[in-house]
Short mmCIF file of C-alpha atoms and ligand atoms in Angstrom, two decimals:
data_model
loop_
_atom_site.label_atom_id
_atom_site.label_comp_id
_atom_site.label_asym_id
_atom_site.label_seq_id
_atom_site.Cartn_x
_atom_site.Cartn_y
_atom_site.Cartn_z
CA MET A 1 14.06 -14.01 -100.59
CA SER A 2 11.01 -12.40 -101.98
CA GLY A 3 11.79 -8.62 -101.02
CA LEU A 4 8.21 -8.17 -100.09
CA LEU A 5 9.35 -6.58 -96.75
CA ALA A 6 12.64 -4.96 -98.40
CA GLY A 7 14.00 -2.22 -96.27
CA ARG A 8 11.19 -2.54 -93.56
CA VAL A 9 11.68 -2.63 -89.82
CA GLY A 10 9.53 -4.93 -87.70
CA VAL A 11 9.23 -5.32 -84.05
CA VAL A 12 7.71 -8.73 -82.95
CA THR A 13 6.47 -9.34 -79.39
CA GLY A 14 6.77 -12.71 -77.87
CA ALA A 15 9.36 -13.70 -80.44
CA GLY A 16 11.34 -16.04 -78.24
CA GLN A 17 9.55 -19.30 -79.51
CA GLY A 18 6.39 -20.41 -81.44
CA ILE A 19 4.44 -18.12 -83.73
CA GLY A 20 6.42 -14.97 -82.79
CA LEU A 21 9.80 -16.71 -83.61
CA ALA A 22 8.26 -17.93 -86.92
CA ILE A 23 7.02 -14.35 -87.78
CA ALA A 24 10.61 -12.96 -87.06
CA HIS A 25 11.98 -15.63 -89.34
CA SER A 26 9.54 -14.86 -92.17
CA PHE A 27 9.96 -11.37 -91.94
CA VAL A 28 13.66 -11.53 -92.27
CA GLU A 29 13.30 -14.08 -95.09
CA HIS A 30 11.20 -11.43 -96.82
CA GLY A 31 13.86 -8.75 -96.50
CA ALA A 32 13.10 -7.05 -93.28
CA SER A 33 15.19 -6.28 -90.34
CA VAL A 34 13.52 -7.26 -87.10
CA VAL A 35 13.74 -6.53 -83.34
CA LEU A 36 12.67 -9.64 -81.55
CA VAL A 37 11.41 -9.08 -77.98
CA ASP A 38 10.36 -11.42 -75.06
CA LEU A 39 10.38 -11.92 -71.47
CA ASN A 40 12.84 -14.61 -72.22
CA GLU A 41 15.84 -12.58 -73.21
CA ASP A 42 18.14 -15.56 -73.65
CA ALA A 43 15.88 -16.97 -76.35
CA VAL A 44 15.46 -13.79 -78.22
CA ARG A 45 19.16 -13.14 -78.22
CA ALA A 46 19.87 -16.47 -79.51
CA ALA A 47 17.26 -16.28 -82.12
CA ALA A 48 18.80 -12.78 -83.38
CA VAL A 49 22.29 -14.41 -83.62
CA GLU A 50 20.92 -17.05 -85.75
CA LEU A 51 19.14 -14.55 -88.04
CA GLY A 52 22.35 -12.48 -88.24
CA PRO A 53 23.41 -9.39 -86.22
CA GLU A 54 22.82 -7.03 -89.18
CA ARG A 55 19.26 -7.94 -89.80
CA ALA A 56 18.10 -8.87 -86.25
CA THR A 57 18.16 -7.84 -82.53
CA GLY A 58 16.96 -9.43 -79.47
CA LEU A 59 15.73 -7.60 -76.48
CA ARG A 60 14.09 -8.21 -73.32
CA CYS A 61 10.57 -6.56 -72.88
CA ASP A 62 7.40 -7.20 -70.74
CA VAL A 63 4.62 -6.11 -72.93
CA THR A 64 2.33 -5.17 -69.87
CA SER A 65 5.06 -2.27 -69.16
CA ALA A 66 4.51 1.00 -71.24
CA SER A 67 8.19 1.86 -70.62
CA ASP A 68 9.62 -1.58 -71.65
CA VAL A 69 7.49 -1.21 -74.91
CA GLN A 70 8.64 2.39 -75.52
CA TYR A 71 12.17 1.22 -74.89
CA ILE A 72 12.00 -1.41 -77.64
CA LEU A 73 10.54 0.98 -80.30
CA ASP A 74 13.18 3.45 -79.36
CA GLN A 75 15.90 0.84 -79.83
CA ALA A 76 14.35 -0.26 -83.28
CA GLY A 77 14.53 3.39 -84.39
CA ASP A 78 18.06 3.90 -83.22
CA ARG A 79 19.25 0.52 -84.47
CA PHE A 80 17.34 0.26 -87.91
CA GLY A 81 16.04 3.77 -88.42
CA SER A 82 12.28 3.21 -88.13
CA VAL A 83 9.36 0.94 -87.09
CA ASP A 84 7.28 -0.06 -90.09
CA VAL A 85 5.54 -3.10 -88.67
CA MET A 86 4.63 -3.96 -85.17
CA VAL A 87 3.23 -7.36 -84.27
CA ASN A 88 1.66 -7.60 -80.99
CA ASN A 89 1.87 -11.40 -80.26
CA ALA A 90 3.15 -12.12 -76.87
CA GLY A 91 0.76 -14.20 -74.90
CA ILE A 92 0.17 -16.53 -72.08
CA THR A 93 -2.75 -18.85 -70.93
CA ARG A 94 -4.11 -19.48 -67.47
CA ASP A 95 -7.05 -21.99 -68.27
CA ALA A 96 -9.52 -22.81 -65.66
CA THR A 97 -13.29 -22.93 -65.61
CA MET A 98 -14.95 -20.13 -63.79
CA ARG A 99 -15.54 -22.21 -60.73
CA THR A 100 -11.57 -22.38 -60.09
CA MET A 101 -10.14 -19.41 -62.10
CA THR A 102 -8.54 -17.09 -59.59
CA GLU A 103 -8.93 -13.26 -60.14
CA GLU A 104 -4.97 -13.21 -60.64
CA ASP A 105 -5.39 -15.74 -63.43
CA PHE A 106 -8.01 -13.32 -65.15
CA ASP A 107 -5.99 -10.19 -64.62
CA GLN A 108 -2.69 -11.66 -65.76
CA VAL A 109 -4.14 -13.02 -69.10
CA VAL A 110 -6.11 -9.66 -69.63
CA ASP A 111 -2.93 -7.69 -68.83
CA VAL A 112 -0.57 -9.54 -71.14
CA HIS A 113 -2.76 -9.77 -74.24
CA LEU A 114 -4.99 -6.79 -74.10
CA LYS A 115 -3.10 -4.25 -72.17
CA GLY A 116 0.00 -5.46 -74.06
CA THR A 117 -1.45 -5.14 -77.30
CA TRP A 118 -2.87 -1.66 -76.26
CA HIS A 119 0.64 -0.47 -75.44
CA GLY A 120 2.00 -1.94 -78.59
CA THR A 121 -0.64 -0.35 -80.80
CA ARG A 122 -0.87 3.03 -79.25
CA LEU A 123 3.12 3.49 -78.79
CA ALA A 124 3.93 2.00 -82.27
CA ALA A 125 1.13 4.21 -83.76
CA ALA A 126 2.72 7.39 -82.27
CA VAL A 127 5.98 6.56 -84.24
CA MET A 128 4.26 5.53 -87.65
CA ARG A 129 1.89 8.43 -87.66
CA GLU A 130 5.04 10.70 -87.84
CA GLN A 131 6.36 8.42 -90.68
CA ARG A 132 2.85 8.59 -92.18
CA ARG A 133 2.92 4.89 -92.88
CA GLY A 134 3.00 1.60 -90.82
CA SER A 135 1.21 -1.62 -90.25
CA ILE A 136 0.18 -3.09 -86.92
CA VAL A 137 -0.61 -6.73 -86.62
CA ASN A 138 -2.34 -8.04 -83.66
CA ILE A 139 -2.66 -11.72 -82.78
CA SER A 140 -6.03 -12.44 -81.37
CA SER A 141 -7.41 -16.08 -81.44
CA LEU A 142 -10.37 -18.16 -82.50
CA SER A 143 -11.17 -18.46 -78.92
CA GLY A 144 -11.84 -14.69 -79.03
CA LYS A 145 -14.48 -15.31 -81.88
CA VAL A 146 -16.34 -18.35 -80.57
CA GLY A 147 -15.52 -18.41 -76.80
CA LEU A 148 -13.90 -21.54 -75.51
CA ALA A 149 -14.94 -23.08 -72.06
CA GLY A 150 -11.98 -22.86 -69.57
CA GLN A 151 -10.88 -19.64 -71.27
CA THR A 152 -13.18 -16.93 -69.89
CA ASN A 153 -9.97 -14.81 -69.51
CA TYR A 154 -8.31 -15.64 -72.59
CA SER A 155 -11.57 -15.37 -74.82
CA ALA A 156 -12.39 -11.98 -73.19
CA ALA A 157 -8.81 -10.57 -74.06
CA LYS A 158 -8.75 -11.90 -77.59
CA ALA A 159 -12.12 -10.46 -78.38
CA GLY A 160 -11.01 -7.32 -76.79
CA ILE A 161 -8.13 -7.35 -79.33
CA VAL A 162 -10.47 -7.17 -82.25
CA GLY A 163 -12.14 -4.25 -80.83
CA LEU A 164 -9.21 -2.63 -79.96
CA SER A 165 -7.82 -3.00 -83.33
CA LYS A 166 -11.01 -1.85 -85.29
CA ALA A 167 -11.04 1.34 -83.11
CA ALA A 168 -7.28 2.01 -83.64
CA ALA A 169 -7.74 1.29 -87.48
CA LYS A 170 -10.31 4.25 -87.59
CA GLU A 171 -8.23 6.49 -85.63
CA LEU A 172 -5.06 5.72 -87.65
CA ALA A 173 -6.27 5.20 -91.21
CA HIS A 174 -5.98 8.81 -92.53
CA HIS A 175 -2.29 8.81 -90.82
CA GLY A 176 -1.41 5.99 -93.49
CA VAL A 177 -1.18 3.43 -90.58
CA ARG A 178 -3.00 0.04 -91.01
CA VAL A 179 -4.21 -2.22 -88.10
CA ASN A 180 -5.37 -5.86 -88.63
CA CYS A 181 -5.74 -9.05 -86.71
CA VAL A 182 -5.03 -12.60 -87.13
CA GLN A 183 -7.05 -15.27 -85.45
CA PRO A 184 -5.24 -18.62 -85.41
CA GLY A 185 -7.06 -21.69 -84.54
CA LEU A 186 -5.05 -24.77 -83.24
CA ILE A 187 -1.28 -24.15 -84.13
CA ALA A 188 1.36 -26.61 -82.91
CA THR A 189 3.66 -24.72 -80.36
CA ALA A 190 4.67 -25.01 -76.81
CA MET A 191 1.35 -23.20 -75.70
CA THR A 192 -0.82 -26.19 -77.29
CA ALA A 193 1.82 -28.96 -76.39
CA ALA A 194 0.64 -28.30 -72.70
CA MET A 195 -3.04 -29.29 -73.61
CA PRO A 196 -4.28 -32.61 -72.34
CA GLN A 197 -4.58 -35.33 -75.17
CA ARG A 198 -8.42 -35.45 -74.66
CA VAL A 199 -8.72 -31.76 -75.25
CA TRP A 200 -6.49 -31.78 -78.20
CA ASP A 201 -8.25 -34.74 -79.94
CA GLN A 202 -11.54 -32.84 -79.44
CA LYS A 203 -9.99 -29.65 -81.20
CA MET A 204 -8.60 -31.85 -84.07
CA ALA A 205 -12.16 -33.29 -84.76
CA GLU A 206 -13.56 -29.71 -85.26
CA ILE A 207 -10.83 -28.99 -88.03
CA PRO A 208 -12.10 -29.48 -91.58
CA MET A 209 -8.60 -29.56 -92.96
CA GLY A 210 -7.70 -32.48 -90.16
CA ARG A 211 -4.51 -30.93 -89.04
CA PRO A 212 -3.17 -28.36 -86.75
CA GLY A 213 -1.73 -25.47 -88.20
CA ARG A 214 2.16 -24.67 -88.45
CA PRO A 215 3.71 -21.48 -86.75
CA GLU A 216 4.83 -20.65 -90.39
CA GLU A 217 1.38 -20.50 -91.55
CA VAL A 218 0.26 -17.78 -89.33
CA ALA A 219 3.64 -16.00 -90.09
CA SER A 220 2.81 -15.73 -93.87
CA VAL A 221 -0.54 -14.15 -93.19
CA CYS A 222 1.57 -11.47 -90.96
CA VAL A 223 3.95 -11.02 -93.88
CA PHE A 224 0.82 -10.32 -96.05
CA TYR A 225 -0.44 -7.80 -93.63
CA ALA A 226 3.02 -6.16 -93.11
CA SER A 227 3.44 -5.71 -96.91
CA GLU A 228 2.01 -3.54 -99.69
CA LEU A 229 -0.03 -6.68 -100.69
CA SER A 230 -2.56 -5.66 -98.19
CA SER A 231 -2.52 -1.68 -98.73
CA TYR A 232 -6.16 -1.43 -98.87
CA LEU A 233 -6.95 -3.68 -95.81
CA THR A 234 -7.44 -2.32 -92.33
CA GLY A 235 -9.58 -3.27 -89.39
CA THR A 236 -9.79 -6.75 -90.86
CA VAL A 237 -9.54 -10.14 -89.15
CA THR A 238 -8.05 -13.15 -90.85
CA GLU A 239 -8.81 -16.56 -89.29
CA VAL A 240 -5.98 -18.98 -89.92
CA THR A 241 -7.76 -22.21 -88.67
CA GLY A 242 -7.83 -24.89 -91.32
CA GLY A 243 -11.64 -24.00 -91.59
CA ARG A 244 -12.39 -24.62 -87.99
CA PHE A 245 -15.61 -22.77 -86.67
CA MET A 246 -15.95 -20.98 -90.19
N1 NAD B 301 -0.69 -21.82 -80.40
C1 NAD B 301 -1.78 -21.65 -80.75
O1 NAD B 301 -2.67 -22.66 -81.06
C2 NAD B 301 -2.42 -20.25 -80.70
C3 NAD B 301 -3.95 -20.19 -81.22
C4 NAD B 301 -4.47 -18.92 -81.24
C5 NAD B 301 -3.76 -17.76 -80.78
N2 NAD B 301 -2.59 -17.98 -80.32
C6 NAD B 301 -1.74 -16.80 -79.88
O2 NAD B 301 -0.48 -16.68 -80.65
C7 NAD B 301 0.39 -16.00 -79.85
C8 NAD B 301 1.65 -16.75 -79.69
O3 NAD B 301 1.39 -18.03 -79.27
P1 NAD B 301 2.36 -19.12 -79.30
O4 NAD B 301 1.53 -20.42 -79.36
O5 NAD B 301 3.60 -19.01 -80.05
O6 NAD B 301 2.74 -19.10 -77.72
P2 NAD B 301 4.08 -19.64 -76.86
O7 NAD B 301 3.79 -19.94 -75.42
O8 NAD B 301 4.85 -20.66 -77.60
O9 NAD B 301 5.06 -18.20 -77.02
C9 NAD B 301 4.45 -16.88 -76.26
C10 NAD B 301 5.77 -16.01 -76.10
O10 NAD B 301 5.27 -14.81 -75.38
C11 NAD B 301 6.28 -14.45 -74.52
N3 NAD B 301 5.52 -13.74 -73.46
C12 NAD B 301 4.74 -14.07 -72.61
N4 NAD B 301 4.38 -13.07 -71.72
C13 NAD B 301 5.20 -12.05 -72.24
C14 NAD B 301 5.27 -10.62 -71.78
N5 NAD B 301 4.43 -10.13 -70.52
N6 NAD B 301 6.02 -9.71 -72.46
C15 NAD B 301 6.74 -10.23 -73.40
N7 NAD B 301 6.63 -11.60 -73.89
C16 NAD B 301 5.95 -12.41 -73.23
C17 NAD B 301 6.73 -15.87 -73.94
O11 NAD B 301 7.84 -15.64 -73.12
C18 NAD B 301 6.84 -16.75 -75.18
O12 NAD B 301 8.15 -16.71 -75.78
C19 NAD B 301 -0.19 -15.74 -78.44
O13 NAD B 301 -0.78 -14.51 -78.47
C20 NAD B 301 -1.37 -16.66 -78.47
O14 NAD B 301 -2.37 -16.32 -77.62
C21 NAD B 301 -1.77 -19.11 -80.28
#
């Protein structure tokens, strides 16, 4: 344990599996207490048991619901005493070209990513502003930087997260609260395992480092943003992509 996050309290959305789960593990490894939240309550409860009840708790939350997000922030305060780090990571994909994408596919993706991140950012900021310290980390995607065919919904939402984060960073900087974004490229998780082999191979060919990223490699950037190592960074975007589309 490095102690980089000793005494800090983090909330991680979408922590039932994949990148969010890796972030929760890394936070605990570096000394933080963590509230893991997800639609999948069983998954976050099991993960919290594994991490140890004194340092982790798992709660159900739908990030599209402001009252759910407020509830988990209240719980973090009651259980661990504060909210120092908020990671807005929960996500879904509903890929289709515009010829076949339904309005529901568009709305669901924008709701979970963009509105979910907005709730997480503004409601965590309200707590952090009072404490006069905090770090908010929003998980965007390379898809939001370059736009990917079949992802007009997801690219829009992920680009929107960057704009939202920069605007929030400007509103919150003088309150001691920082807001930064991470843009992962191709990371090996359940989300990308669902991808057809042809699409996977095409993406792999675009990666100078010649391999997909691991969830822990996104998590370590979140630890950096959560810690004092990044004390003079706000409104930034870090690409975790193995050099893809640099
Ligand atoms: N895997 C990649 O290559 C990649 C690349 C770029 C960005 N990302 C982003 O990283 C984040 C995590 O991706 P992942 O690959 O770990 O995905 P994943 O599908 O493995 O995990 C996402 C988690 O979010 C949860 N979730 C979905 N909707 C929710 C909601 N409304 N409220 C609460 N929880 C909800 C799911 O239950 C799931 O546990 C997402 O925002 C994703 O868009 C992933």
